[in-house]
Amino acid sequence: MAHRPLVFSGVQPTGNLHLGNYLGAIMRWVALQERYDCIYCVVDLHAITVWQEPQELVKSTREVAAALIAVGIDPRKNIIFNQSQVPQHAELAWVFNCIARMGWLNRMTQFKEKAGKDRENASVGLFAYPTLMAADILVYRATHVPVGEDQKQHLELSRDIAQKFNNDYAESIAGNGHGTEYFPLPEPLIEGSATRVMSLRDGTKKMSKSDPSEYSRINLTDDADTIAQKLRKAKTDPEPLPSAVEGLKGRPEAENLVDIYAALSGSTKEAVLREHGGAQFSAFKPALADLAVSRLSPIAGEMRRLLADPAEIDRVLADGTARAAAMAEQTMDDVRDIVGLLRKR
Ligand code: AMP
Ligand code: TRP
């Protein structure tokens, strides 16, 4: 059965958005609105799988919503909202907790990384994180999910959950008039430059909000001087840039900066090296800083403007919530019928 093309993606309101979030995810979300109906969600329920200061969480939720609008996502054409406002996400996640197997979740590398050595002390929510993510996507029966490379495994799990639901309830799905499959198998959209932006301090680690060093990442709200300084101090090697991509092998820091340049300029690593091959980092870093500032400072400015009026952001979220909830409740009605839970009356 053909499912209507629909894009869904989410971002956690945990601290500042950084260049990895921008290049790996939300910059792409902007382009997708031309071709698809899109739903973009600030996933506050995912955020609390690890401890969040309540006041900070509220602030971050509005900040991330502002960032989505500031980068150019049109909240009238698309849906922007925060996850906890639409309880159907949590409701479907429970059904999916009963579909997914312990063994599937045990294989998730993000859980292993985030739980670290002390797994016994990780929250149950952190373990079940991927089933909630599957519910986020499938409660809208979304078909395409633009994310960074790090989310690929979670997307595969979402497909496995959709598939097992469709199989386990095949008879009931058909009996309720939904054909042969109820949920689509959502596809990841991970392509082009900078699907995995690395730390500026260590080219083998991904750029992350949880890195203790501020110099490891560029935040969307950093000012021009901070951006230039972080790039000046970025770890590199003593060689000049190569003139072809093969020359980046074994030079993760150099490769990362070239990749960032390519993504920010809407070009490719090949093209960047054609132009900058042979350059020393003392010349390339300032060029990259200029480019980054020219792309990021308008976003930071627009975010500041939006955050000056939090009530307006709340209105955007409330409008998104109403439209999202209407779609999500329709799915939950179907799911209740399919699973054998009494319908709401
Ligand atoms: P998070 O803030 O962890 O919720 O991530 C939001 C989005 O940013 C997801 O699509 C991630 O895959 C993406 N993302 C996070 N870190 C990076 C990175 N270092 N490089 C590329 N994409 C990233
Ligand atoms: N797990 C994602 C991340 O950390 C965020 C997320 C939650 C998400 N639900 C989603 C992304 C649904 C895509 C679709 O980056």
Coordinates of C-alpha atoms and ligand atoms in Angstrom, one line a residue:
M1 CA 0.0 0.0 0.0
A2 CA 1.4 3.4 -0.9
H3 CA 1.6 5.8 2.0
R4 CA 1.3 9.5 1.6
P5 CA 4.8 11.0 1.7
L6 CA 5.3 12.9 5.0
V7 CA 8.5 14.1 6.7
F8 CA 9.0 13.9 10.4
S9 CA 12.0 14.8 12.5
G10 CA 12.9 15.7 16.1
V11 CA 15.6 17.5 18.0
Q12 CA 16.1 17.5 21.8
P13 CA 15.9 20.7 23.8
T14 CA 19.1 20.0 25.8
G15 CA 21.3 23.0 25.8
N16 CA 22.5 24.9 22.8
L17 CA 22.1 23.7 19.2
H18 CA 25.5 23.3 17.6
L19 CA 26.9 23.2 14.1
G20 CA 26.4 19.4 14.0
N21 CA 22.6 19.8 14.6
Y22 CA 22.5 22.5 12.0
L23 CA 24.4 20.9 9.2
G24 CA 23.4 17.3 10.0
A25 CA 19.7 18.0 10.5
I26 CA 17.8 21.3 10.6
M27 CA 19.5 23.0 7.6
R28 CA 18.2 20.0 5.6
W29 CA 14.7 20.4 7.1
V30 CA 14.4 23.8 5.6
A31 CA 15.0 22.5 2.1
L32 CA 12.5 19.6 2.5
Q33 CA 9.6 21.9 3.1
E34 CA 9.6 22.7 -0.6
R35 CA 8.9 19.1 -1.5
Y36 CA 7.1 17.6 1.4
D37 CA 4.6 18.2 4.2
C38 CA 6.8 18.3 7.2
I39 CA 6.4 17.9 11.0
Y40 CA 9.2 19.1 13.2
C41 CA 9.2 18.3 16.9
V42 CA 11.1 19.5 19.9
V43 CA 11.4 16.2 21.8
D44 CA 11.2 17.3 25.4
L45 CA 10.1 13.8 26.6
H46 CA 13.3 12.4 25.1
A47 CA 15.3 15.1 26.9
I48 CA 14.2 13.9 30.3
T49 CA 15.6 10.4 29.8
V50 CA 18.6 12.0 31.4
W51 CA 18.3 14.6 34.2
Q52 CA 17.3 18.1 33.1
E53 CA 16.9 21.2 35.3
P54 CA 13.2 22.1 34.9
Q55 CA 13.8 25.8 34.4
E56 CA 16.5 25.1 31.8
L57 CA 14.3 22.6 30.0
V58 CA 11.5 25.2 29.6
K59 CA 14.0 27.7 28.3
S60 CA 15.7 25.2 25.9
T61 CA 12.3 24.1 24.5
R62 CA 11.5 27.7 23.4
E63 CA 15.0 28.3 22.2
V64 CA 15.0 25.2 19.9
A65 CA 11.6 26.2 18.6
A66 CA 12.9 29.7 17.9
A67 CA 15.9 28.1 16.1
L68 CA 13.7 26.1 13.9
I69 CA 11.8 29.2 12.9
A70 CA 15.0 31.3 12.6
V71 CA 16.6 28.9 10.1
G72 CA 13.7 29.3 7.8
I73 CA 11.2 26.6 8.6
D74 CA 7.7 28.1 8.0
P75 CA 5.4 27.2 10.9
R76 CA 2.3 27.9 8.8
K77 CA 3.3 25.6 6.0
N78 CA 4.7 22.9 8.3
I79 CA 4.0 21.8 11.8
I80 CA 6.3 22.8 14.7
F81 CA 5.5 21.8 18.2
N82 CA 6.9 20.1 21.3
Q83 CA 6.4 16.4 22.0
S84 CA 4.9 16.5 25.5
Q85 CA 1.9 18.5 24.3
V86 CA 0.7 15.6 22.2
P87 CA 0.2 12.7 24.6
Q88 CA -0.5 10.3 21.8
H89 CA 3.3 10.0 21.3
A90 CA 3.7 8.5 24.8
E91 CA 0.6 6.4 24.3
L92 CA 1.8 4.8 21.1
A93 CA 5.2 4.4 22.7
W94 CA 3.7 2.1 25.3
V95 CA 2.1 -0.1 22.6
F96 CA 5.5 -0.2 20.9
N97 CA 7.2 -1.2 24.2
C98 CA 5.1 -4.3 23.9
I99 CA 6.2 -4.9 20.3
A100 CA 9.9 -4.2 20.5
R101 CA 12.1 -6.9 22.1
M102 CA 14.6 -6.5 24.8
G103 CA 17.3 -7.9 22.5
W104 CA 16.6 -5.2 19.9
L105 CA 17.1 -2.4 22.4
N106 CA 20.1 -4.1 24.0
R107 CA 21.9 -3.6 20.7
M108 CA 21.5 0.2 20.5
T109 CA 24.8 1.9 20.6
Q110 CA 23.4 5.3 21.7
F111 CA 22.1 3.6 24.9
K112 CA 25.5 2.0 25.5
E113 CA 27.3 5.3 25.1
K114 CA 24.9 7.3 27.2
A115 CA 24.5 4.8 30.0
G116 CA 28.3 4.3 30.1
K117 CA 29.6 1.7 32.6
D118 CA 26.9 2.2 35.1
R119 CA 24.0 0.6 33.2
E120 CA 22.1 -0.5 36.3
N121 CA 21.7 3.2 37.1
A122 CA 20.4 4.4 33.7
S123 CA 16.8 5.3 33.6
V124 CA 14.3 2.9 32.1
G125 CA 13.3 5.8 29.8
L126 CA 16.8 6.0 28.4
F127 CA 16.6 2.3 27.5
A128 CA 13.2 2.7 25.9
Y129 CA 14.2 5.9 24.1
P130 CA 14.1 4.3 20.6
T131 CA 10.5 3.0 21.1
L132 CA 9.4 6.6 21.8
M133 CA 11.2 7.8 18.8
A134 CA 9.4 5.1 16.7
A135 CA 6.1 6.4 18.1
D136 CA 7.0 10.0 17.2
I137 CA 7.4 9.1 13.6
L138 CA 4.7 6.5 13.2
V139 CA 1.9 8.3 15.1
Y140 CA 1.9 10.4 12.0
R141 CA 2.6 7.5 9.7
A142 CA 5.5 9.5 8.4
T143 CA 7.5 8.1 5.5
H144 CA 10.8 10.1 5.5
V145 CA 13.0 11.0 8.4
P146 CA 15.9 13.5 7.9
V147 CA 18.5 12.9 10.6
G148 CA 22.3 12.8 11.1
E149 CA 24.3 9.6 10.7
D150 CA 24.1 8.9 14.5
Q151 CA 20.4 8.2 14.3
K152 CA 20.6 5.6 11.6
Q153 CA 20.4 2.7 14.0
H154 CA 17.3 4.1 15.7
L155 CA 15.6 4.5 12.4
E156 CA 16.2 0.9 11.6
L157 CA 14.6 0.0 14.8
S158 CA 11.6 2.1 14.0
R159 CA 11.3 0.1 10.7
D160 CA 11.5 -3.2 12.7
I161 CA 8.8 -2.0 15.0
A162 CA 6.5 -1.0 12.2
Q163 CA 7.1 -4.3 10.4
K164 CA 6.5 -6.4 13.5
F165 CA 3.3 -4.5 14.3
N166 CA 2.1 -5.0 10.7
N167 CA 2.9 -8.7 10.9
D168 CA 1.6 -9.4 14.4
Y169 CA -1.7 -7.6 13.8
A170 CA -2.0 -8.5 10.1
E171 CA -5.4 -10.1 10.4
S172 CA -6.8 -7.3 12.6
I173 CA -5.4 -4.6 10.3
A174 CA -7.1 -6.2 7.3
G175 CA -10.3 -6.8 9.3
N176 CA -10.4 -3.1 10.2
G177 CA -10.2 -2.2 6.6
H178 CA -6.6 -1.0 6.6
G179 CA -5.3 -3.3 3.8
T180 CA -2.1 -5.3 4.3
E181 CA 0.1 -2.9 6.3
Y182 CA -0.9 -0.2 8.6
F183 CA 2.4 1.6 9.3
P184 CA 4.8 2.6 6.6
L185 CA 8.5 1.6 7.0
P186 CA 10.0 5.0 7.5
E187 CA 13.1 5.8 5.5
P188 CA 16.1 7.8 6.8
L189 CA 17.2 10.8 4.7
I190 CA 20.9 11.0 5.4
E191 CA 22.9 12.3 2.4
G192 CA 25.4 14.9 1.3
S193 CA 28.1 16.7 3.3
A194 CA 28.3 16.9 7.0
T195 CA 26.0 14.1 8.1
R196 CA 28.5 13.6 10.9
V197 CA 30.2 16.7 12.1
M198 CA 33.2 16.0 14.3
S199 CA 34.5 17.7 17.4
L200 CA 36.8 20.6 16.8
R201 CA 39.2 19.2 19.4
D202 CA 39.2 15.6 18.3
G203 CA 38.4 14.6 14.7
T204 CA 37.4 11.1 15.8
K205 CA 34.6 12.2 18.2
K206 CA 31.3 13.6 17.0
M207 CA 30.4 17.2 17.8
S208 CA 28.1 17.0 20.8
K209 CA 26.2 19.0 23.3
S210 CA 27.5 16.8 26.1
D211 CA 31.2 17.4 25.4
P212 CA 32.6 19.3 28.4
S213 CA 34.8 21.5 26.2
E214 CA 33.1 24.6 24.7
Y215 CA 35.9 24.6 22.1
S216 CA 34.7 21.3 20.7
R217 CA 31.7 22.8 19.1
I218 CA 30.3 26.0 17.5
N219 CA 26.9 26.9 18.9
L220 CA 24.2 28.5 16.7
T221 CA 24.2 31.5 19.0
D222 CA 28.0 32.1 19.2
D223 CA 29.0 35.6 18.1
A224 CA 31.5 36.3 15.3
D225 CA 34.5 36.6 17.5
T226 CA 33.7 33.3 19.4
I227 CA 33.3 31.4 16.1
A228 CA 36.6 32.8 14.7
Q229 CA 38.4 32.0 17.9
K230 CA 37.0 28.4 18.2
L231 CA 38.1 27.8 14.6
R232 CA 41.5 29.3 15.1
K233 CA 42.0 27.0 18.0
A234 CA 40.6 23.9 16.2
K235 CA 42.9 21.0 16.2
T236 CA 44.7 20.4 12.9
D237 CA 47.9 18.9 11.6
P238 CA 50.9 20.8 10.3
E239 CA 50.4 19.8 6.6
P240 CA 48.7 22.1 4.0
L241 CA 45.4 21.0 2.6
P242 CA 45.6 18.4 -0.1
S243 CA 44.3 19.1 -3.6
A244 CA 42.1 15.9 -3.7
V245 CA 39.9 14.0 -1.3
E246 CA 42.2 11.0 -1.1
G247 CA 44.7 13.2 0.6
L248 CA 42.4 13.6 3.6
K249 CA 42.7 10.0 4.6
G250 CA 44.1 9.6 8.1
R251 CA 43.6 13.4 8.7
P252 CA 40.3 13.4 10.5
E253 CA 40.5 17.0 11.7
A254 CA 41.4 18.4 8.2
E255 CA 38.6 16.3 6.7
N256 CA 36.1 17.6 9.2
L257 CA 36.9 21.3 8.5
V258 CA 36.8 20.7 4.7
D259 CA 33.4 18.9 5.2
I260 CA 32.1 21.8 7.3
Y261 CA 33.2 24.3 4.6
A262 CA 31.5 22.2 1.9
A263 CA 28.2 22.0 3.8
L264 CA 28.2 25.7 4.7
S265 CA 28.9 26.7 1.1
G266 CA 26.5 24.2 -0.4
S267 CA 29.3 22.5 -2.3
T268 CA 31.4 19.3 -2.0
K269 CA 34.7 18.4 -0.5
E270 CA 36.1 17.9 -4.0
A271 CA 35.2 21.4 -5.0
V272 CA 36.5 22.9 -1.7
L273 CA 39.9 21.2 -2.3
R274 CA 40.0 22.4 -5.9
E275 CA 39.8 25.9 -4.5
H276 CA 41.8 25.6 -1.3
G277 CA 44.2 22.7 -2.0
G278 CA 47.7 23.7 -1.0
A279 CA 46.5 26.3 1.5
Q280 CA 47.9 26.3 5.0
F281 CA 45.4 26.2 7.9
S282 CA 46.5 29.7 8.8
A283 CA 44.7 30.8 5.6
F284 CA 41.9 28.2 5.4
K285 CA 40.6 28.7 9.0
P286 CA 39.9 32.5 8.6
A287 CA 38.1 31.7 5.3
L288 CA 36.0 29.1 7.1
A289 CA 35.3 31.5 9.9
D290 CA 34.1 34.2 7.5
L291 CA 31.8 31.6 5.8
A292 CA 30.5 30.3 9.1
V293 CA 29.8 33.8 10.5
S294 CA 28.0 34.8 7.3
R295 CA 25.8 31.8 7.5
L296 CA 25.2 31.6 11.3
S297 CA 25.0 35.2 12.4
P298 CA 21.6 36.0 10.7
I299 CA 20.2 32.9 12.4
A300 CA 21.5 34.1 15.8
G301 CA 20.0 37.5 15.2
E302 CA 16.6 36.1 14.2
M303 CA 16.6 33.8 17.3
R304 CA 17.3 36.8 19.6
R305 CA 14.4 38.7 17.9
L306 CA 12.0 35.7 18.4
L307 CA 13.0 35.0 22.0
A308 CA 12.3 38.6 22.9
D309 CA 8.6 37.6 22.6
P310 CA 8.2 34.1 24.2
A311 CA 4.4 34.4 24.0
E312 CA 4.6 34.4 20.2
I313 CA 6.7 31.2 20.3
D314 CA 4.2 29.7 22.6
R315 CA 1.4 30.6 20.1
V316 CA 3.3 28.9 17.3
L317 CA 3.8 25.8 19.4
A318 CA 0.1 25.8 20.4
D319 CA -1.0 26.0 16.8
G320 CA 1.4 23.2 15.8
T321 CA 0.1 21.1 18.7
A322 CA -3.5 21.4 17.7
R323 CA -2.7 20.3 14.1
A324 CA -0.4 17.5 15.2
A325 CA -2.8 16.2 17.8
A326 CA -5.6 15.9 15.3
M327 CA -3.5 13.6 13.1
A328 CA -2.1 11.7 16.1
E329 CA -5.5 10.9 17.5
Q330 CA -6.7 9.5 14.3
T331 CA -3.8 7.0 14.3
M332 CA -4.5 6.1 17.9
D333 CA -8.1 5.5 17.1
D334 CA -7.0 3.0 14.4
V335 CA -4.4 1.5 16.7
R336 CA -6.9 0.9 19.5
D337 CA -9.2 -0.9 17.1
I338 CA -6.3 -2.9 15.7
V339 CA -4.9 -3.9 19.0
G340 CA -8.2 -4.5 20.8
L341 CA -8.3 -1.6 23.2
L342 CA -11.7 -0.1 23.6
R343 CA -12.2 3.1 21.6
K344 CA -12.5 6.4 23.4
R345 CA -16.1 7.5 23.5
Ligands
AMP1 P1 19.9 15.8 19.1 O1 20.2 17.2 19.5 O2 20.8 14.8 19.7 O3 18.4 15.6 19.4 O4 20.1 15.7 17.6 C1 19.3 16.4 16.6 C2 19.7 16.1 15.2 O5 21.0 16.6 15.0 C3 19.7 14.6 14.9 O6 19.1 14.5 13.5 C4 21.1 14.2 14.9 O7 21.4 13.1 14.0 C5 21.8 15.5 14.4 N1 23.2 15.6 14.9 C6 23.5 15.7 16.2 N2 24.9 15.7 16.3 C7 25.4 15.7 15.1 C8 26.7 15.8 14.5 N3 27.8 15.9 15.3 N4 26.8 15.7 13.1 C9 25.7 15.6 12.4 N5 24.4 15.5 12.8 C10 24.3 15.6 14.2
TRP2 N1 16.8 10.7 18.8 C1 16.9 11.9 18.0 C2 18.3 12.6 18.3 O1 18.8 12.5 19.4 C3 15.8 12.9 18.2 C4 14.5 12.4 17.8 C5 13.5 12.0 18.7 C6 14.0 12.1 16.5 N2 12.4 11.5 18.0 C7 12.7 11.6 16.7 C8 14.6 12.3 15.3 C9 12.0 11.2 15.5 C10 13.9 11.9 14.2 C11 12.6 11.3 14.3 O2 18.8 13.2 17.5

